[in-house]
XYZ file of C-alpha atoms in Angstrom:
573
model
C -39.306 -2.178 -38.191
C -41.830 -4.552 -36.569
C -43.840 -3.472 -33.530
C -41.871 -5.900 -31.319
C -38.522 -4.671 -32.608
C -39.565 -1.054 -32.120
C -40.726 -1.795 -28.570
C -37.421 -3.519 -27.756
C -35.450 -0.590 -29.196
C -37.431 1.907 -27.099
C -36.955 -0.222 -23.986
C -33.197 -0.481 -24.618
C -32.932 3.293 -25.139
C -34.809 3.890 -21.883
C -32.508 1.559 -19.926
C -29.432 3.286 -21.379
C -30.803 6.677 -20.340
C -31.608 5.258 -16.899
C -28.011 4.104 -16.464
C -26.752 7.591 -17.301
C -29.282 9.129 -14.910
C -28.011 6.903 -12.108
C -24.477 8.142 -12.711
C -25.511 11.821 -12.982
C -27.789 11.861 -9.933
C -25.663 9.640 -7.653
C -23.584 12.547 -6.372
C -26.549 14.708 -5.353
C -26.911 14.927 -1.587
C -29.956 13.029 -0.325
C -30.420 10.824 -3.394
C -30.628 7.184 -2.296
C -31.417 5.342 -5.515
C -32.510 5.852 -9.113
C -34.856 3.382 -10.792
C -38.089 3.408 -12.732
C -41.771 3.083 -11.959
C -45.094 4.884 -12.310
C -45.272 8.615 -11.617
C -47.297 9.596 -8.587
C -49.091 12.947 -8.496
C -51.305 13.867 -5.552
C -51.368 10.256 -4.421
C -52.580 9.047 -7.831
C -50.416 6.947 -10.141
C -50.281 7.709 -13.852
C -49.889 5.062 -16.528
C -46.552 6.247 -17.939
C -43.253 4.786 -16.712
C -40.735 7.397 -15.560
C -37.248 7.674 -14.116
C -37.892 7.524 -10.372
C -35.469 9.168 -7.929
C -35.693 8.106 -4.279
C -34.550 10.771 -1.777
C -34.361 10.712 2.014
C -36.414 13.887 2.348
C -38.352 15.737 -0.336
C -37.623 19.468 -0.068
C -39.158 22.532 -1.789
C -37.274 23.673 -4.893
C -36.389 27.028 -3.318
C -34.590 25.168 -0.513
C -32.288 23.416 -2.981
C -29.290 24.697 -4.874
C -29.634 24.459 -8.656
C -27.061 21.657 -8.698
C -29.176 19.659 -6.207
C -32.416 19.796 -8.199
C -33.682 16.833 -10.185
C -34.874 18.116 -13.590
C -38.505 17.382 -14.580
C -37.203 15.420 -17.567
C -33.951 13.607 -18.332
C -33.010 13.040 -21.964
C -36.678 13.432 -22.806
C -37.957 10.986 -20.174
C -40.121 12.335 -17.288
C -38.721 12.065 -13.765
C -40.441 11.577 -10.425
C -38.827 12.490 -7.103
C -40.143 10.380 -4.226
C -39.350 10.534 -0.531
C -38.409 7.232 1.120
C -40.955 5.660 3.408
C -40.493 3.332 6.343
C -41.497 -0.303 6.296
C -42.168 -2.695 9.116
C -41.658 -6.436 9.406
C -44.890 -8.363 9.788
C -45.888 -11.007 12.310
C -48.923 -13.256 12.151
C -51.599 -14.968 14.269
C -53.844 -17.027 11.980
C -55.611 -20.224 13.079
C -56.752 -22.043 9.909
C -55.701 -25.690 9.665
C -55.164 -27.680 6.432
C -54.718 -31.404 5.985
C -52.545 -30.760 2.914
C -49.467 -28.580 3.405
C -49.330 -25.989 0.604
C -48.795 -22.310 -0.115
C -50.922 -19.651 1.589
C -51.314 -21.355 4.980
C -50.065 -20.326 8.414
C -46.769 -21.531 9.846
C -45.228 -20.903 13.279
C -41.681 -21.567 14.533
C -40.774 -23.103 17.884
C -41.985 -20.902 20.765
C -39.355 -19.939 23.356
C -41.233 -17.277 25.321
C -42.478 -18.342 28.744
C -45.782 -16.543 28.159
C -46.320 -18.693 25.026
C -46.822 -15.670 22.793
C -45.838 -16.369 19.207
C -45.430 -14.807 15.814
C -46.349 -16.621 12.642
C -46.294 -16.114 8.909
C -47.456 -17.410 5.578
C -46.023 -20.464 3.851
C -45.256 -19.009 0.438
C -44.931 -22.234 -1.550
C -43.256 -25.610 -1.646
C -39.656 -25.530 -2.934
C -36.919 -28.108 -3.520
C -33.150 -28.060 -3.234
C -31.463 -27.728 -6.605
C -29.819 -30.762 -8.114
C -31.729 -33.165 -5.859
C -34.474 -35.277 -7.446
C -35.021 -37.313 -4.277
C -38.531 -37.946 -3.053
C -37.895 -36.379 0.354
C -36.569 -33.146 -1.139
C -39.497 -31.018 0.080
C -39.136 -27.649 1.819
C -41.297 -24.626 2.500
C -40.346 -21.073 1.520
C -41.201 -18.024 3.598
C -39.521 -14.937 5.091
C -36.542 -15.106 7.432
C -38.333 -12.851 9.908
C -41.136 -15.426 10.099
C -38.908 -18.392 11.008
C -36.023 -16.550 12.684
C -37.911 -14.599 15.319
C -36.287 -13.435 18.537
C -35.032 -16.379 20.573
C -34.532 -18.683 17.601
C -32.201 -21.594 18.321
C -30.445 -24.190 16.203
C -32.725 -27.177 15.748
C -35.954 -25.160 15.928
C -38.935 -26.521 14.037
C -41.708 -25.111 11.828
C -45.293 -26.040 12.689
C -48.740 -25.664 11.122
C -50.863 -23.872 12.106
C -49.705 -23.492 15.735
C -46.582 -24.415 17.687
C -46.830 -26.329 20.984
C -46.866 -24.195 24.104
C -43.527 -24.199 25.985
C -45.417 -24.670 29.269
C -48.013 -27.269 30.157
C -49.823 -24.677 32.273
C -50.364 -22.385 29.277
C -52.667 -23.705 26.558
C -51.406 -23.586 22.971
C -53.097 -21.697 20.180
C -54.658 -24.792 18.665
C -53.847 -27.769 16.466
C -50.116 -28.321 15.997
C -48.623 -30.330 13.138
C -44.847 -30.746 13.091
C -43.471 -29.911 9.641
C -39.692 -30.103 9.978
C -36.516 -28.364 11.024
C -35.823 -24.772 10.042
C -32.874 -24.652 7.640
C -29.819 -22.659 8.718
C -29.446 -20.867 5.390
C -31.362 -17.577 5.509
C -31.051 -13.944 4.443
C -32.345 -10.750 5.976
C -30.172 -8.036 4.489
C -28.878 -6.633 1.190
C -27.113 -9.311 -0.866
C -25.001 -8.942 -4.027
C -26.671 -11.052 -6.717
C -26.176 -11.673 -10.429
C -29.295 -12.329 -12.501
C -28.550 -15.195 -14.880
C -30.882 -14.071 -17.676
C -29.423 -10.575 -18.067
C -26.098 -10.599 -16.221
C -27.291 -7.727 -14.003
C -25.286 -7.583 -10.780
C -26.405 -5.419 -7.876
C -27.515 -5.490 -4.256
C -30.981 -6.813 -3.498
C -32.679 -6.788 -0.114
C -33.631 -10.388 0.660
C -35.799 -11.637 3.515
C -36.125 -15.374 3.013
C -35.660 -18.751 4.660
C -36.756 -22.366 4.316
C -37.785 -25.251 6.540
C -37.824 -28.942 5.805
C -41.129 -30.801 5.442
C -40.856 -34.369 6.702
C -43.064 -36.344 4.347
C -41.254 -39.666 4.694
C -39.412 -41.668 7.294
C -37.144 -39.046 8.907
C -38.602 -37.402 11.988
C -37.306 -34.374 13.850
C -35.146 -36.598 16.062
C -34.048 -38.610 13.007
C -35.931 -41.664 14.248
C -38.155 -43.719 11.969
C -41.666 -42.419 11.354
C -44.669 -43.666 9.488
C -44.182 -43.237 5.757
C -46.137 -40.357 4.213
C -46.881 -38.842 7.590
C -47.514 -35.481 5.920
C -49.301 -34.744 2.681
C -48.323 -31.713 0.644
C -49.224 -30.088 -2.662
C -47.235 -27.764 -4.928
C -50.177 -25.373 -5.085
C -51.349 -22.209 -3.330
C -54.777 -22.271 -1.729
C -57.421 -20.215 -3.545
C -54.928 -18.748 -6.022
C -57.113 -19.350 -9.099
C -55.535 -16.732 -11.341
C -56.723 -17.052 -14.934
C -59.118 -19.884 -14.141
C -59.239 -22.572 -11.468
C -55.585 -23.639 -11.398
C -53.860 -23.054 -8.056
C -50.364 -24.016 -9.181
C -47.435 -21.711 -9.962
C -47.013 -21.828 -13.740
C -43.397 -20.611 -13.954
C -40.768 -18.290 -12.472
C -40.326 -14.798 -13.923
C -37.520 -12.344 -13.270
C -38.713 -8.728 -13.390
C -35.423 -7.222 -12.230
C -34.903 -5.607 -15.649
C -38.463 -5.925 -16.963
C -40.253 -2.571 -17.094
C -43.329 -4.209 -18.665
C -44.447 -5.389 -15.208
C -44.853 -1.798 -13.941
C -48.536 -0.879 -13.788
C -49.634 -4.511 -14.161
C -51.824 -6.525 -11.798
C -50.267 -9.136 -9.499
C -51.684 -11.442 -6.833
C -50.796 -13.083 -3.537
C -52.468 -15.434 -1.057
C -51.650 -14.717 2.591
C -52.975 -16.253 5.793
C -54.522 -12.939 6.929
C -56.144 -11.387 3.873
C -56.314 -14.395 1.565
C -56.099 -13.660 -2.137
C -55.644 -9.987 -2.996
C -54.796 -8.134 -6.187
C -52.210 -5.389 -6.411
C -50.582 -3.096 -8.938
C -46.800 -2.967 -9.363
C -45.581 0.612 -8.934
C -41.816 0.173 -8.790
C -39.329 -2.658 -9.315
C -36.207 -1.099 -7.821
C -37.664 0.633 -4.768
C -35.597 1.573 -1.727
C -36.962 2.174 1.760
C -35.824 2.288 5.368
C -36.301 -0.609 7.776
C -35.022 -1.355 11.296
C -31.421 -2.559 11.350
C -32.364 -5.104 14.034
C -35.293 -7.220 12.811
C -36.292 -7.911 16.436
C -36.273 -4.227 17.456
C -38.552 -1.911 15.501
C -36.908 1.081 17.224
C -33.358 0.205 16.149
C -31.512 2.557 13.737
C -32.826 2.452 10.183
C -30.966 0.955 7.218
C -31.692 1.066 3.491
C -33.385 -1.967 1.931
C -32.483 -1.935 -1.779
C -34.134 -3.002 -5.043
C -37.536 -4.146 -3.852
C -40.822 -4.544 -5.741
C -43.363 -1.943 -4.574
C -47.043 -2.868 -4.873
C -50.292 -1.000 -4.124
C -53.679 -2.555 -3.488
C -55.844 -2.755 -6.607
C -58.962 -0.936 -5.414
C -60.913 -2.044 -8.479
C -60.553 -5.686 -7.424
C -63.222 -5.530 -4.673
C -66.713 -3.982 -4.541
C -65.862 -1.703 -1.593
C -62.315 -0.939 -2.856
C -60.739 -2.440 0.278
C -59.457 -5.814 1.499
C -61.259 -8.037 4.001
C -60.042 -5.851 6.888
C -61.488 -2.772 5.153
C -58.116 -1.289 4.310
C -56.747 -0.393 0.880
C -53.763 -2.697 1.381
C -52.346 -5.507 -0.710
C -51.152 -7.235 2.497
C -51.795 -6.988 6.224
C -49.939 -8.123 9.314
C -49.588 -11.881 8.918
C -49.105 -12.120 5.153
C -45.291 -12.182 5.246
C -43.817 -14.921 3.098
C -46.634 -15.055 0.543
C -45.593 -15.610 -3.076
C -46.401 -12.800 -5.540
C -47.488 -13.963 -9.011
C -48.335 -12.134 -12.229
C -51.523 -12.582 -14.258
C -50.089 -15.778 -15.776
C -49.323 -17.292 -12.341
C -45.583 -16.778 -12.751
C -43.785 -16.179 -9.440
C -42.114 -12.756 -9.375
C -41.600 -11.981 -5.699
C -41.962 -12.773 -1.997
C -43.992 -10.522 0.347
C -41.535 -9.192 2.916
C -42.295 -5.670 4.154
C -45.639 -4.051 4.830
C -47.563 -1.702 7.095
C -45.827 -0.209 10.119
C -47.587 -0.001 13.457
C -47.864 3.789 13.045
C -49.908 3.385 9.871
C -52.628 1.621 11.861
C -53.541 4.981 13.386
C -54.647 6.277 9.998
C -58.435 6.411 9.492
C -59.916 3.636 7.266
C -59.492 2.907 4.464
C -55.776 2.804 5.278
C -53.659 2.892 2.105
C -50.117 1.625 2.340
C -47.752 0.006 -0.147
C -46.265 -3.459 0.128
C -42.677 -4.342 -0.718
C -41.578 -7.738 -1.959
C -38.206 -9.344 -2.632
C -37.433 -10.289 -6.246
C -37.970 -14.046 -6.501
C -34.957 -15.034 -8.641
C -32.322 -13.682 -6.181
C -34.255 -15.388 -3.375
C -34.174 -18.771 -5.121
C -30.552 -18.399 -6.276
C -29.212 -17.480 -2.848
C -31.163 -20.201 -1.037
C -30.231 -22.751 -3.706
C -33.825 -23.877 -4.237
C -36.360 -24.060 -7.060
C -40.149 -23.876 -7.348
C -42.139 -26.844 -8.718
C -44.103 -25.360 -11.629
C -46.916 -26.621 -13.830
C -45.125 -26.517 -17.166
C -42.652 -23.647 -16.917
C -38.926 -24.268 -17.354
C -37.468 -20.797 -16.701
C -34.496 -20.214 -14.395
C -35.610 -21.056 -10.848
C -38.263 -23.549 -11.922
C -37.603 -27.114 -10.766
C -38.000 -28.149 -14.419
C -35.193 -25.817 -15.551
C -32.197 -27.500 -17.179
C -29.669 -24.706 -16.614
C -28.662 -25.982 -13.179
C -31.325 -24.048 -11.271
C -33.749 -26.999 -11.232
C -33.683 -30.427 -9.603
C -31.780 -31.887 -12.555
C -28.016 -31.314 -12.621
C -27.163 -29.116 -15.601
C -25.626 -30.661 -18.692
C -21.850 -30.099 -18.908
C -20.928 -26.764 -20.424
C -17.694 -25.341 -21.796
C -14.653 -25.021 -19.521
C -15.013 -22.284 -16.901
C -18.796 -22.111 -17.469
C -20.762 -20.497 -14.667
C -21.672 -22.932 -11.893
C -25.213 -22.868 -10.558
C -26.037 -22.642 -6.871
C -27.125 -25.667 -4.870
C -25.765 -29.156 -4.281
C -22.571 -29.881 -6.138
C -22.612 -31.955 -9.310
C -19.799 -33.099 -11.592
C -19.620 -32.963 -15.368
C -19.756 -36.253 -17.196
C -17.031 -37.433 -19.520
C -16.632 -35.979 -22.976
C -14.101 -34.447 -25.319
C -12.604 -31.218 -24.000
C -10.357 -28.976 -26.077
C -7.317 -28.066 -24.016
C -5.122 -25.040 -24.527
C -1.418 -25.171 -23.581
C -1.093 -25.118 -19.803
C 1.373 -23.070 -17.741
C 4.185 -24.611 -15.735
C 2.900 -26.594 -12.794
C -0.533 -27.114 -14.342
C -1.218 -30.884 -14.681
C -2.827 -32.288 -17.772
C -6.493 -33.179 -17.217
C -8.283 -35.956 -19.056
C -12.030 -36.285 -19.629
C -13.896 -37.627 -16.582
C -14.985 -41.253 -16.785
C -18.137 -42.678 -15.203
C -16.005 -44.373 -12.543
C -14.248 -41.112 -11.689
C -17.542 -39.270 -11.511
C -18.823 -41.953 -9.149
C -15.706 -41.398 -7.023
C -16.435 -37.641 -6.902
C -19.968 -38.278 -5.717
C -18.836 -40.860 -3.155
C -16.326 -38.373 -1.701
C -19.037 -35.723 -1.544
C -21.406 -38.111 0.223
C -18.710 -39.149 2.693
C -17.959 -35.497 3.429
C -21.630 -34.850 4.132
C -21.834 -37.708 6.633
C -20.006 -35.387 9.055
C -21.608 -32.287 10.582
C -18.566 -30.104 9.842
C -18.393 -31.421 6.284
C -22.074 -30.729 5.648
C -21.735 -27.202 6.939
C -18.708 -26.519 4.708
C -20.386 -28.091 1.664
C -23.593 -26.088 2.201
C -21.655 -22.861 2.654
C -19.699 -23.432 -0.545
C -22.874 -24.285 -2.472
C -24.310 -20.966 -1.320
C -21.438 -18.772 -2.531
C -19.725 -20.731 -5.304
C -21.597 -18.973 -8.074
C -20.540 -15.628 -6.650
C -16.925 -16.870 -6.408
C -17.020 -17.779 -10.113
C -18.387 -14.357 -10.990
C -15.769 -12.500 -8.936
C -12.871 -14.565 -10.311
C -13.983 -13.913 -13.884
C -15.155 -10.300 -13.691
C -13.625 -8.405 -10.749
C -10.039 -7.521 -11.635
C -8.408 -7.590 -8.128
C -9.904 -11.041 -7.465
C -9.000 -12.296 -10.931
C -5.393 -11.076 -10.595
C -4.992 -12.671 -7.142
C -6.354 -15.984 -8.455
C -3.983 -16.187 -11.397
C -0.862 -14.701 -9.765
C -1.116 -17.187 -6.925
C -1.495 -20.226 -9.191
C -5.192 -20.730 -8.485
C -5.969 -22.575 -11.750
C -2.999 -24.939 -11.250
C -3.875 -25.722 -7.622
C -7.498 -26.376 -8.618
C -6.390 -28.725 -11.387
C -4.195 -30.655 -8.928
C -7.149 -30.987 -6.524
C -9.412 -32.335 -9.267
C -6.724 -34.745 -10.470
C -6.254 -36.050 -6.926
C -9.987 -36.400 -6.288
C -10.481 -38.412 -9.471
C -7.761 -40.821 -8.299
C -5.034 -39.864 -10.791
C -2.575 -38.726 -8.085
C -1.850 -39.883 -4.549
C -1.263 -36.506 -2.951
C -1.809 -32.760 -3.196
C 1.124 -30.355 -3.707
C 1.804 -27.811 -0.990
C 3.471 -25.497 -3.504
C 3.162 -24.740 -7.222
C 5.662 -22.587 -9.149
C 7.051 -21.116 -5.914
C 3.626 -20.209 -4.443
C 2.415 -22.063 -1.365
C -1.148 -23.257 -1.019
C -1.436 -21.267 2.224
C -0.543 -18.067 0.338
C -3.196 -18.744 -2.308
C -5.930 -19.425 0.249
C -5.018 -16.443 2.437
C -4.903 -13.940 -0.420
C -8.048 -15.278 -2.069
C -9.860 -15.118 1.263
C -8.855 -11.468 1.626
C -9.914 -10.609 -1.942
C -13.261 -12.427 -1.754
C -14.057 -10.808 1.598
C -13.155 -7.361 0.231
C -15.188 -7.626 -2.979
C -17.871 -10.180 -2.115
C -21.302 -9.986 -0.522
C -22.204 -10.214 3.168
C -22.903 -13.981 2.871
C -19.465 -14.390 1.292
C -17.767 -12.595 4.164
C -19.831 -14.547 6.697
C -18.831 -17.868 5.097
C -15.129 -16.933 5.092
C -15.294 -15.856 8.720
C -17.301 -18.921 9.771
C -14.820 -21.365 8.228
C -11.607 -19.433 8.878
C -10.407 -22.037 11.379
C -10.102 -24.520 8.486
C -7.246 -22.568 6.887
C -4.429 -24.606 8.533
C -6.098 -27.859 7.442
C -6.739 -26.748 3.873
C -3.242 -25.268 3.643
C -1.390 -28.340 4.917
C -3.479 -31.405 4.035
C -1.644 -33.689 1.631
C -4.679 -35.731 0.632
C -8.464 -35.788 0.709
C -8.191 -38.513 3.334
C -6.480 -36.030 5.691
C -9.508 -33.747 5.365
C -12.029 -36.532 5.943
C -10.191 -37.699 9.058
C -10.347 -34.151 10.406
C -14.064 -33.767 9.707
C -14.866 -37.124 11.325
C -12.931 -36.088 14.420
C -14.878 -32.805 14.610
C -18.285 -34.490 14.402
């Protein structure tokens, strides 16, 4: 057996043992999560990777019943019992100004406080919406708690490096450059995600949001501006990992990759600049405030985070620029985390609490980051990379980049982001059930009709909101319909495939109207039961989308044509 094959076999055996450990330890009182990372003894991390058990409180052995004790080894693998810590959300107050908008610089949202106090964060990197190769498709990626601070309102704007003061009598912090509107899509909670590369499905804590960068002719008030008002670069200031290149080379998922544990990673934040850290855990759980705007609110569990310590060997005095042994400080939220090959693996989200500032220097404290692939998938964006084509790179061809994915087999998984339609081609068709119309390959003219209908829908505010919501959750819908039995049964028993086929046939222009009933099942019944099933088995964003658009049920249940829907959306706008 080759060295690579042997390593893969050992890794597979470890993951299988880990899965059994999760099942065996899940019922023990106080156990929050089971993952893997480096073992910590006396505050020092060892090189070996172990099965790590997170508990709410670490108790002496003599205070535990035998059935509540975690054994020192499990199936031959060492274990490490760790007590959960508390993390705090970070705010920022940097004042550096850059002529070129890029990763690592300070951003500030619209200020609503009368005293003009503000919180700011780090622009992680430039991103683009998936499936959109347009020149103006430029956004910034950072944390939700950076852009969605207390008092946030629809239509708020991101600025660099300072936001204008809300009162003429109170001076602002400094230079203010308008970047663009803050996007409504954001996450700041645990979200059910499926990792495309491995098929892993579990809850991940995400803290992420985007804002538009107006580089061309659309201003904040949608009036005409000077072309190329803003200059941007798909780089991160001072990154220079492995040489002098400041670009992100590729996107790397480390959700199931134990080889990242113990390895060095980097970030560039507006407070501490470039720092090096060591990955200690890739499925860490900790407690954070349930209300992001109230640090004293009840605590909730943030799941499956990347835990990182400061690499003391990276600086002469073994501390960062603020003389603390920390990978990040207050103000670094939103920074992109990259490995030693400049591949994005995470987003800095949670760091030192206020209480930890009372510790004597050097103040050690871990950092927690969100896994980058769930962040990109849920936001429906990609990262421009300098050569990489992995899932989440804008050069990817699997639907996660700016190019619409090539057509796949029937029922293939749909990627997140703007909707695209498969081009024409031969499709093998199995016998269809009663009420299921025959579908022909899509022609170029029919595809153009699809796109025209989509564009017309998006000319209305209500239509854009519905389209964006569907783009956010459609991949999850596909997963639930294929893999979760109650959802799958509801879809098929209520003629879901037949209704969908009728909709597609109507949209391509092959039929004049949509049926209200198929094989004795009404469209209203299908939509109602599927809404119940998706809400019961889907993620928080899924439930939020269903609740947000619930008032559309009568329209979607009774419309006899796409024109009926468009008339409704125009009237609502």
